[in-house]
Short mmCIF file of C-alpha atoms and ligand atoms in Angstrom, two decimals:
data_model
loop_
_atom_site.label_atom_id
_atom_site.label_comp_id
_atom_site.label_asym_id
_atom_site.label_seq_id
_atom_site.Cartn_x
_atom_site.Cartn_y
_atom_site.Cartn_z
CA UNK S 18 0.01 0.02 -0.03
CA UNK S 19 1.51 3.45 -0.83
CA UNK S 20 1.29 6.33 1.09
CA UNK S 21 -1.88 7.83 -0.37
CA UNK S 22 -1.60 11.07 1.92
CA UNK S 23 1.75 11.99 0.24
CA UNK S 24 0.36 11.36 -2.97
CA UNK S 25 -2.57 13.40 -2.47
CA UNK S 26 -0.34 16.34 -1.65
CA UNK S 27 1.29 16.18 -5.17
CA UNK S 28 -2.14 17.23 -6.58
CA UNK S 29 -4.09 20.44 -6.44
CA UNK S 30 -7.05 18.70 -4.45
CA UNK S 31 -8.59 21.97 -3.06
CA UNK S 32 -10.00 19.35 -0.48
CA UNK S 33 -8.78 17.98 2.76
CA UNK S 34 -7.58 14.35 2.61
CA UNK S 35 -9.14 11.99 4.87
CA UNK S 36 -8.39 8.15 3.91
CA UNK S 37 -7.98 5.91 1.10
CA UNK S 38 -8.09 2.15 0.09
CA UNK S 39 -7.35 -0.04 -2.78
CA UNK S 40 -10.14 -0.20 -5.16
CA UNK S 41 -11.30 -1.93 -8.25
CA UNK S 42 -10.30 -4.93 -9.90
CA UNK S 43 -8.16 -3.85 -12.55
CA UNK S 44 -5.02 -5.95 -13.25
CA UNK S 45 -2.51 -3.42 -14.61
CA UNK S 46 -2.33 -0.24 -12.29
CA UNK S 47 -2.78 0.42 -8.56
CA UNK S 48 -5.97 2.13 -8.24
CA UNK S 49 -7.10 3.77 -4.86
CA UNK S 50 -10.36 5.27 -3.87
CA UNK S 51 -9.67 8.50 -1.65
CA UNK S 52 -12.04 10.39 0.29
CA UNK S 53 -11.82 14.02 0.75
CA UNK S 54 -13.45 16.58 2.92
CA UNK S 55 -14.86 19.59 0.90
CA UNK S 56 -16.34 22.03 3.00
CA UNK S 57 -17.88 19.41 5.16
CA UNK S 58 -19.11 17.50 2.24
CA UNK S 59 -17.54 14.11 1.47
CA UNK S 60 -16.13 13.50 -1.92
CA UNK S 61 -14.20 11.21 -3.57
CA UNK S 62 -11.39 10.82 -6.09
CA UNK S 63 -9.38 7.93 -7.84
CA UNK S 64 -5.74 8.13 -7.46
CA UNK S 65 -3.85 5.62 -9.95
CA UNK S 66 -0.14 4.64 -10.03
CA UNK S 67 0.62 3.82 -13.78
CA UNK S 68 2.31 0.46 -14.26
CA UNK S 69 5.57 1.78 -15.71
CA UNK S 70 6.51 -2.12 -16.40
CA UNK S 71 3.79 -2.19 -19.09
CA UNK S 72 3.86 1.44 -20.10
CA UNK S 73 7.49 2.40 -20.44
CA UNK S 74 6.97 5.98 -21.07
CA UNK S 75 4.19 7.35 -18.38
CA UNK S 76 4.29 10.86 -19.46
CA UNK S 77 3.88 10.24 -23.12
CA UNK S 78 0.65 8.01 -22.01
CA UNK S 79 -0.44 10.93 -19.79
CA UNK S 80 0.14 13.55 -22.51
CA UNK S 81 -2.45 11.44 -24.63
CA UNK S 82 -4.92 10.84 -21.80
CA UNK S 83 -4.71 14.87 -21.13
CA UNK S 84 -5.34 15.55 -24.74
CA UNK S 85 -8.03 12.99 -25.30
CA UNK S 86 -10.01 14.08 -22.07
CA UNK S 87 -9.65 17.70 -22.65
CA UNK S 88 -10.91 17.23 -26.25
CA UNK S 89 -14.04 15.06 -25.19
CA UNK S 90 -15.04 17.72 -22.51
CA UNK S 91 -14.92 20.56 -24.49
CA UNK S 92 -17.31 18.45 -27.30
CA UNK S 93 -19.56 17.64 -24.62
CA UNK S 94 -19.61 21.34 -22.93
CA UNK S 95 -20.19 22.69 -26.75
CA UNK S 96 -23.21 20.16 -26.99
CA UNK S 97 -24.50 21.52 -23.44
CA UNK S 98 -24.42 17.95 -22.40
CA UNK S 99 -26.28 17.83 -18.77
CA UNK S 100 -23.68 15.40 -17.53
CA UNK S 101 -20.66 16.49 -19.30
CA UNK S 102 -18.13 16.11 -16.29
CA UNK S 103 -19.61 12.32 -15.85
CA UNK S 104 -19.33 11.46 -19.26
CA UNK S 105 -15.67 11.75 -19.58
CA UNK S 106 -12.52 11.17 -17.33
CA UNK S 107 -10.89 14.57 -16.50
CA UNK S 108 -7.62 14.91 -14.84
CA UNK S 109 -7.03 16.72 -11.77
CA UNK S 110 -3.91 18.87 -12.13
CA UNK S 111 -0.90 18.18 -10.03
CA UNK S 112 0.56 21.46 -7.83
CA UNK S 113 2.86 22.23 -10.63
CA UNK S 114 -0.07 21.89 -13.20
CA UNK S 115 0.69 18.59 -15.19
CA UNK S 116 -1.98 16.00 -15.69
CA UNK S 117 0.52 13.57 -13.58
CA UNK S 118 2.88 13.53 -10.88
CA UNK S 119 5.86 11.64 -9.71
CA UNK S 120 6.32 10.46 -6.29
CA UNK S 121 9.58 10.12 -4.24
CA UNK S 122 10.13 6.66 -5.62
CA UNK S 123 9.76 7.56 -9.24
CA UNK S 124 6.34 6.23 -9.65
CA UNK S 125 3.91 8.33 -12.28
CA UNK S 126 0.33 9.06 -10.37
CA UNK S 127 -2.71 10.79 -11.93
CA UNK S 128 -6.05 11.73 -10.32
CA UNK S 129 -9.66 11.34 -11.56
CA UNK S 130 -12.72 12.84 -9.97
CA UNK S 131 -14.85 9.82 -9.08
CA UNK S 132 -17.64 9.01 -11.30
CA UNK S 133 -20.26 8.34 -9.00
CA UNK S 134 -23.62 6.11 -8.99
CA UNK S 135 -22.28 3.99 -11.86
CA UNK S 136 -19.77 0.86 -11.97
CA UNK S 137 -17.78 -1.36 -14.25
CA UNK S 138 -19.02 -4.97 -14.56
CA UNK S 139 -16.24 -7.92 -14.94
CA UNK S 140 -18.80 -10.24 -16.16
CA UNK S 141 -21.58 -9.46 -18.78
CA UNK S 142 -24.95 -10.06 -17.24
CA UNK S 143 -27.40 -9.07 -19.76
CA UNK S 144 -27.56 -7.97 -23.45
CA UNK S 145 -28.47 -4.62 -22.49
CA UNK S 146 -25.12 -4.21 -20.68
CA UNK S 147 -23.21 -5.38 -24.01
CA UNK S 148 -25.29 -2.85 -26.00
CA UNK S 149 -24.70 0.08 -23.63
CA UNK S 150 -21.11 -0.68 -23.43
CA UNK S 151 -20.63 -0.84 -27.20
CA UNK S 152 -22.59 2.42 -27.43
CA UNK S 153 -20.06 4.07 -24.89
CA UNK S 154 -17.08 2.91 -26.77
CA UNK S 155 -18.72 4.31 -30.35
CA UNK S 156 -19.18 7.46 -28.46
CA UNK S 157 -15.80 7.78 -27.12
CA UNK S 158 -14.37 7.38 -30.64
CA UNK S 159 -16.87 9.74 -31.96
CA UNK S 160 -15.98 12.32 -29.19
CA UNK S 161 -12.23 11.89 -30.28
CA UNK S 162 -12.66 11.67 -33.96
CA UNK S 163 -11.93 15.24 -34.75
CA UNK S 164 -8.87 15.53 -32.23
CA UNK S 165 -6.54 18.02 -33.92
CA UNK S 166 -2.80 18.48 -33.73
CA UNK S 167 0.01 15.75 -33.62
CA UNK S 168 -0.66 12.12 -33.87
CA UNK S 169 -0.97 10.38 -30.32
CA UNK S 170 1.91 8.62 -28.86
CA UNK S 171 1.98 4.92 -29.28
CA UNK S 172 1.94 3.92 -25.53
CA UNK S 173 2.55 0.23 -26.42
CA UNK S 174 4.27 0.26 -30.14
CA UNK S 175 2.35 -2.40 -32.65
CA UNK S 176 0.02 -3.21 -29.93
CA UNK S 177 -2.51 -4.44 -32.58
CA UNK S 178 -0.09 -4.77 -35.37
CA UNK S 179 -1.23 -8.23 -36.24
CA UNK S 180 1.77 -8.69 -38.67
CA UNK S 181 4.21 -7.89 -35.93
CA UNK S 182 2.66 -10.32 -33.60
CA UNK S 183 2.97 -12.91 -36.28
CA UNK S 184 6.64 -12.42 -36.43
CA UNK S 185 7.04 -12.43 -32.84
CA UNK S 186 5.49 -15.85 -32.90
CA UNK S 187 7.51 -17.08 -35.67
CA UNK S 188 10.73 -15.80 -33.88
CA UNK S 189 9.45 -17.60 -30.87
CA UNK S 190 8.79 -20.90 -32.68
CA UNK S 191 12.61 -20.89 -33.67
CA UNK S 192 13.93 -20.28 -30.48
CA UNK S 193 11.51 -22.51 -28.23
CA UNK S 194 12.61 -25.15 -26.09
CA UNK S 195 12.04 -28.28 -28.18
CA UNK S 196 9.40 -29.81 -25.55
CA UNK S 197 7.43 -26.63 -25.65
CA UNK S 198 7.16 -26.45 -29.47
CA UNK S 199 6.26 -30.08 -29.48
CA UNK S 200 3.26 -29.41 -27.03
CA UNK S 201 2.23 -26.68 -29.10
CA UNK S 202 2.67 -28.14 -32.72
CA UNK S 203 -1.20 -28.35 -33.55
CA UNK S 204 -1.48 -24.78 -32.51
CA UNK S 205 1.37 -23.46 -34.21
CA UNK S 206 0.18 -25.04 -37.32
CA UNK S 207 -3.55 -23.56 -36.90
CA UNK S 208 -1.66 -19.89 -36.32
CA UNK S 209 0.37 -20.36 -39.56
CA UNK S 210 -2.21 -21.56 -41.59
CA UNK S 211 -4.24 -18.32 -40.77
CA UNK S 212 -1.05 -15.98 -41.71
CA UNK S 213 -2.87 -14.52 -44.54
CA UNK S 214 -5.71 -13.04 -42.18
CA UNK S 215 -3.01 -11.23 -40.22
CA UNK S 216 -2.36 -8.76 -42.78
CA UNK S 217 -5.88 -7.81 -44.06
CA UNK S 218 -6.49 -4.77 -41.58
CA UNK S 219 -2.96 -3.44 -41.76
CA UNK S 220 -3.01 -3.71 -45.55
CA UNK S 221 -6.39 -1.61 -45.69
CA UNK S 222 -4.92 0.78 -43.35
CA UNK S 223 -1.82 1.40 -45.57
CA UNK S 224 -4.04 1.66 -48.68
CA UNK S 225 -6.00 4.35 -46.95
CA UNK S 226 -9.32 2.38 -47.31
CA UNK S 227 -9.65 2.05 -43.24
CA UNK S 228 -8.77 5.44 -41.73
CA UNK S 229 -6.39 5.69 -38.73
CA UNK S 230 -8.51 6.94 -35.88
CA UNK S 231 -8.14 7.50 -32.28
CA UNK S 232 -9.17 4.26 -30.53
CA UNK S 233 -9.25 2.80 -27.12
CA UNK S 234 -7.75 -0.60 -27.60
CA UNK S 235 -9.08 -2.15 -24.60
CA UNK S 236 -12.30 -2.47 -24.85
CA UNK S 237 -13.51 -4.73 -22.16
CA UNK S 238 -17.06 -4.42 -20.62
CA UNK S 239 -15.20 -3.40 -17.24
CA UNK S 240 -13.76 -0.26 -18.91
CA UNK S 241 -16.99 1.39 -19.26
CA UNK S 242 -18.69 2.23 -16.20
CA UNK S 243 -22.57 1.82 -16.51
CA UNK S 244 -25.27 3.88 -14.72
CA UNK S 245 -26.61 2.23 -11.43
CA UNK S 246 -30.34 3.04 -12.28
CA UNK S 247 -30.54 3.10 -15.92
CA UNK S 248 -27.55 0.68 -16.87
CA UNK S 249 -26.61 3.25 -19.52
CA UNK S 250 -22.99 3.44 -20.52
CA UNK S 251 -21.64 6.71 -18.54
CA UNK S 252 -18.05 6.89 -19.09
CA UNK S 253 -15.40 4.92 -20.85
CA UNK S 254 -12.49 4.50 -18.60
CA UNK S 255 -8.85 3.23 -18.89
CA UNK S 256 -7.66 5.26 -21.54
CA UNK S 257 -3.90 3.86 -21.10
CA UNK S 258 -3.98 2.25 -24.64
CA UNK S 259 -5.78 5.11 -26.56
CA UNK S 260 -3.67 5.72 -29.54
CA UNK S 261 -3.70 5.74 -33.19
CA UNK S 262 -5.37 2.66 -34.50
CA UNK S 263 -8.29 1.20 -36.29
CA UNK S 264 -12.08 1.04 -35.11
CA UNK S 265 -11.87 -2.73 -35.96
CA UNK S 266 -9.36 -3.34 -33.37
CA UNK S 267 -11.73 -1.67 -30.86
CA UNK S 268 -14.79 -3.61 -32.06
CA UNK S 269 -13.02 -6.91 -32.69
CA UNK S 270 -11.91 -6.92 -29.14
CA UNK S 271 -15.39 -6.39 -27.85
CA UNK S 272 -16.65 -9.37 -30.13
CA UNK S 273 -13.80 -11.33 -28.75
CA UNK S 274 -14.43 -10.41 -25.06
CA UNK S 275 -18.12 -10.09 -24.99
CA UNK S 276 -19.57 -12.55 -27.17
CA UNK S 277 -17.97 -16.30 -26.18
CA UNK S 278 -20.12 -18.85 -24.51
CA UNK S 279 -17.42 -19.57 -22.01
CA UNK S 280 -14.50 -18.07 -20.19
CA UNK S 281 -10.81 -17.28 -21.94
CA UNK S 282 -9.37 -20.24 -20.73
CA UNK S 283 -12.09 -22.86 -21.07
CA UNK S 284 -10.52 -25.97 -21.27
CA UNK S 285 -13.83 -28.07 -22.82
CA UNK S 286 -13.52 -26.99 -26.36
CA UNK S 287 -16.87 -28.40 -27.08
CA UNK S 288 -18.30 -25.42 -25.08
CA UNK S 289 -16.55 -22.52 -26.86
CA UNK S 290 -19.04 -20.95 -29.42
CA UNK S 291 -19.95 -17.31 -30.41
CA UNK S 292 -23.18 -15.74 -29.22
CA UNK S 293 -24.76 -14.06 -32.03
CA UNK S 294 -27.37 -12.39 -29.63
CA UNK S 295 -24.43 -10.93 -27.78
CA UNK S 296 -23.11 -9.71 -31.48
CA UNK S 297 -26.35 -8.43 -32.19
CA UNK S 298 -26.35 -6.25 -29.10
CA UNK S 299 -22.94 -4.91 -29.72
CA UNK S 300 -23.69 -3.98 -33.02
CA UNK S 301 -26.99 -2.25 -32.15
CA UNK S 302 -25.05 -0.26 -29.44
CA UNK S 303 -21.94 0.39 -31.47
CA UNK S 304 -23.60 1.46 -34.78
CA UNK S 305 -26.13 3.80 -33.05
CA UNK S 306 -23.35 5.89 -31.84
CA UNK S 307 -20.56 5.22 -34.39
CA UNK S 308 -22.47 4.78 -37.85
CA UNK S 309 -22.19 8.44 -38.41
CA UNK S 310 -18.50 8.59 -38.97
CA UNK S 311 -17.58 4.96 -40.10
CA UNK S 312 -16.88 4.24 -43.46
CA UNK S 313 -18.35 1.56 -45.45
CA UNK S 314 -15.11 -0.42 -45.53
CA UNK S 315 -14.93 -0.40 -41.78
CA UNK S 316 -18.39 -1.52 -41.50
CA UNK S 317 -17.90 -4.44 -43.97
CA UNK S 318 -14.90 -5.63 -41.79
CA UNK S 319 -16.58 -5.54 -38.40
CA UNK S 320 -17.52 -9.41 -38.22
CA UNK S 321 -14.16 -10.26 -39.72
CA UNK S 322 -12.34 -8.00 -37.00
CA UNK S 323 -13.65 -10.55 -34.27
CA UNK S 324 -11.83 -13.17 -36.01
CA UNK S 325 -8.60 -11.05 -36.26
CA UNK S 326 -8.56 -9.73 -32.66
CA UNK S 327 -9.25 -13.35 -31.51
CA UNK S 328 -6.60 -14.85 -33.57
CA UNK S 329 -4.03 -12.07 -32.47
CA UNK S 330 -4.91 -12.75 -28.79
CA UNK S 331 -4.32 -16.53 -29.28
CA UNK S 332 -1.03 -15.95 -30.97
CA UNK S 333 0.15 -13.93 -28.07
CA UNK S 334 -0.83 -16.54 -25.54
CA UNK S 335 0.99 -19.17 -27.72
CA UNK S 336 4.18 -16.76 -28.07
CA UNK S 337 4.42 -16.31 -24.44
CA UNK S 338 4.00 -20.10 -23.93
CA UNK S 339 7.02 -20.68 -26.45
CA UNK S 340 9.03 -18.05 -24.54
CA UNK S 341 8.64 -19.85 -21.13
CA UNK S 342 5.31 -17.87 -19.96
CA UNK S 343 7.23 -14.66 -19.25
CA UNK S 344 4.57 -12.04 -20.02
CA UNK S 345 0.94 -13.22 -19.08
CA UNK S 346 0.74 -14.22 -15.39
CA UNK S 347 -0.25 -18.11 -15.18
CA UNK S 348 -2.08 -19.86 -12.53
CA UNK S 349 -0.99 -23.53 -13.52
CA UNK S 350 1.52 -25.12 -16.13
CA UNK S 351 0.14 -24.86 -19.73
CA UNK S 352 -2.17 -22.02 -18.70
CA UNK S 353 -1.14 -19.85 -21.68
CA UNK S 354 -1.36 -23.10 -24.13
CA UNK S 355 -4.97 -23.61 -22.67
CA UNK S 356 -5.65 -19.90 -23.43
CA UNK S 357 -4.45 -20.16 -26.95
CA UNK S 358 -6.48 -23.17 -27.53
CA UNK S 359 -9.53 -21.67 -26.47
CA UNK S 360 -8.92 -18.70 -28.38
CA UNK S 361 -8.25 -20.57 -31.41
CA UNK S 362 -11.49 -22.92 -31.03
CA UNK S 363 -13.35 -19.37 -30.77
CA UNK S 364 -11.60 -18.33 -34.14
CA UNK S 365 -12.89 -21.81 -35.72
CA UNK S 366 -16.43 -20.66 -34.30
CA UNK S 367 -16.39 -17.54 -35.86
CA UNK S 368 -15.13 -18.75 -39.08
CA UNK S 369 -18.14 -21.15 -39.08
CA UNK S 370 -20.51 -18.23 -38.32
CA UNK S 371 -19.02 -15.68 -40.42
CA UNK S 372 -21.65 -15.53 -42.85
CA UNK S 373 -24.25 -15.11 -40.22
CA UNK S 374 -22.37 -12.61 -38.88
CA UNK S 375 -21.51 -10.56 -41.64
CA UNK S 376 -25.49 -10.71 -42.60
CA UNK S 377 -26.22 -9.16 -38.92
CA UNK S 378 -23.78 -6.69 -39.62
CA UNK S 379 -25.52 -5.31 -42.93
CA UNK S 380 -28.94 -6.06 -41.38
CA UNK S 381 -28.27 -3.71 -38.37
CA UNK S 382 -26.31 -1.34 -40.31
CA UNK S 383 -28.93 -0.65 -42.67
CA UNK S 384 -31.71 -0.62 -39.85
CA UNK S 385 -29.52 2.17 -38.21
CA UNK S 386 -29.21 4.11 -41.47
CA UNK S 387 -32.86 3.95 -42.26
CA UNK S 388 -33.56 5.38 -38.74
CA UNK S 389 -31.24 8.18 -39.24
CA UNK S 390 -32.56 9.06 -42.81
P1 ADP Y 295 -6.43 -1.07 -15.01
O1 ADP Y 295 -5.72 -0.43 -16.48
O2 ADP Y 295 -5.81 -1.55 -13.95
O3 ADP Y 295 -7.88 -1.97 -15.42
P2 ADP Y 295 -8.73 1.10 -14.65
O4 ADP Y 295 -8.14 2.46 -15.13
O5 ADP Y 295 -9.34 0.24 -15.54
O6 ADP Y 295 -7.23 0.23 -14.52
O7 ADP Y 295 -9.35 1.27 -13.22
C1 ADP Y 295 -9.56 0.07 -12.19
C2 ADP Y 295 -11.06 0.24 -11.78
O8 ADP Y 295 -11.02 1.30 -11.02
C3 ADP Y 295 -11.96 0.41 -13.00
O9 ADP Y 295 -12.38 -1.08 -13.30
C4 ADP Y 295 -13.15 0.94 -12.03
O10 ADP Y 295 -13.79 -0.05 -11.40
C5 ADP Y 295 -12.37 1.84 -11.21
N1 ADP Y 295 -12.21 3.37 -11.68
C6 ADP Y 295 -11.29 3.80 -12.34
N2 ADP Y 295 -11.56 5.14 -12.57
C7 ADP Y 295 -12.59 5.39 -12.23
C8 ADP Y 295 -13.37 6.67 -11.78
N3 ADP Y 295 -12.97 8.00 -12.64
N4 ADP Y 295 -14.27 6.64 -11.21
C9 ADP Y 295 -14.75 5.50 -10.60
N5 ADP Y 295 -14.25 4.33 -10.76
C10 ADP Y 295 -13.08 4.32 -11.48
MG1 MG Y 296 -9.44 -1.51 -16.44
MG1 MG Y 297 -6.03 -0.71 -18.26
#
């Protein structure tokens, strides 16, 4: 536990620190909820220590977060949104006026107002939640679509660059311990047989058919806070990986995380399938907010994006297994192998359902369009 009173003193809080406790179920950063006294009223804030093992340049990261949140806030205020300050994260400045502050141990911290009367969910409980989360991610992309100025910093270079992920896998295959390579033989074969898919989206970006946009890149359900009363998506959080990317990465990862019938490391492969009712909910939500700026090529690849991001994720688990389990935390031997097997089973399920998924995309896109016209 860090000394949160000391952290509080680094920021321009304009309220008196009372106490703080670890908060939330995030796996990357250290998150604390801190209570303050503001003229007799209790208010709370989030203090977060950025994990600099994952994010090598926390200042570059915070410059992105600062620009993106300021832009989103000004768009919301211009539109006279009644809850502008609840609809985007906002950075509380440090005492020297930056959006971040370093503690005595060299850790980089940030502070956000606590978004009240809303919370994130680790597991999807209803179609409504999937729809609202997808809508919120679409709104986030829309709010940041016209961010001017320099290109955002890449907080994790080549994060969703699938050809690079494939190269990393190929290198890991060559360098792997022979026993591990043997244990993963069928999965290696599966990945290499899909190598043609790895280039599809990056080729579309290079040709200009798919534009580079500001994307979130970690579009799990628990990174959207849903209103406690209405279940409406209130605020997209966890902006660490917000950087230049394709909307297909964001939507593909929504499919990967929200649509499977099982958990990420399910070992009974027969149980693994893609829930088209969940996909329908995601599409309804996402297209209701994003269809105003998406181009046809992006829409036409939404179903495929689910396959691509699932393949990519499986390849990352496989690479980590071959490298000796150095990146992802494992809870048992072969955990990464099981995770990869499960992701690849989902890829197969998506391949089978792709025509159905494509139809769903076009139907819902058409419906959203005719509702707008
Ligand atoms: P991680 O990268 O570790 O997942 P997050 O930024 O997602 O970190 O934060 C961890 C958790 O803290 C979130 O899942 C959410 O429950 C909570 N949280 C973060 N920011 C806020 C906020 N401004 N208001 C309320 N809760 C928040
Ligand atoms: Mg998170
Ligand atoms: Mg995160």
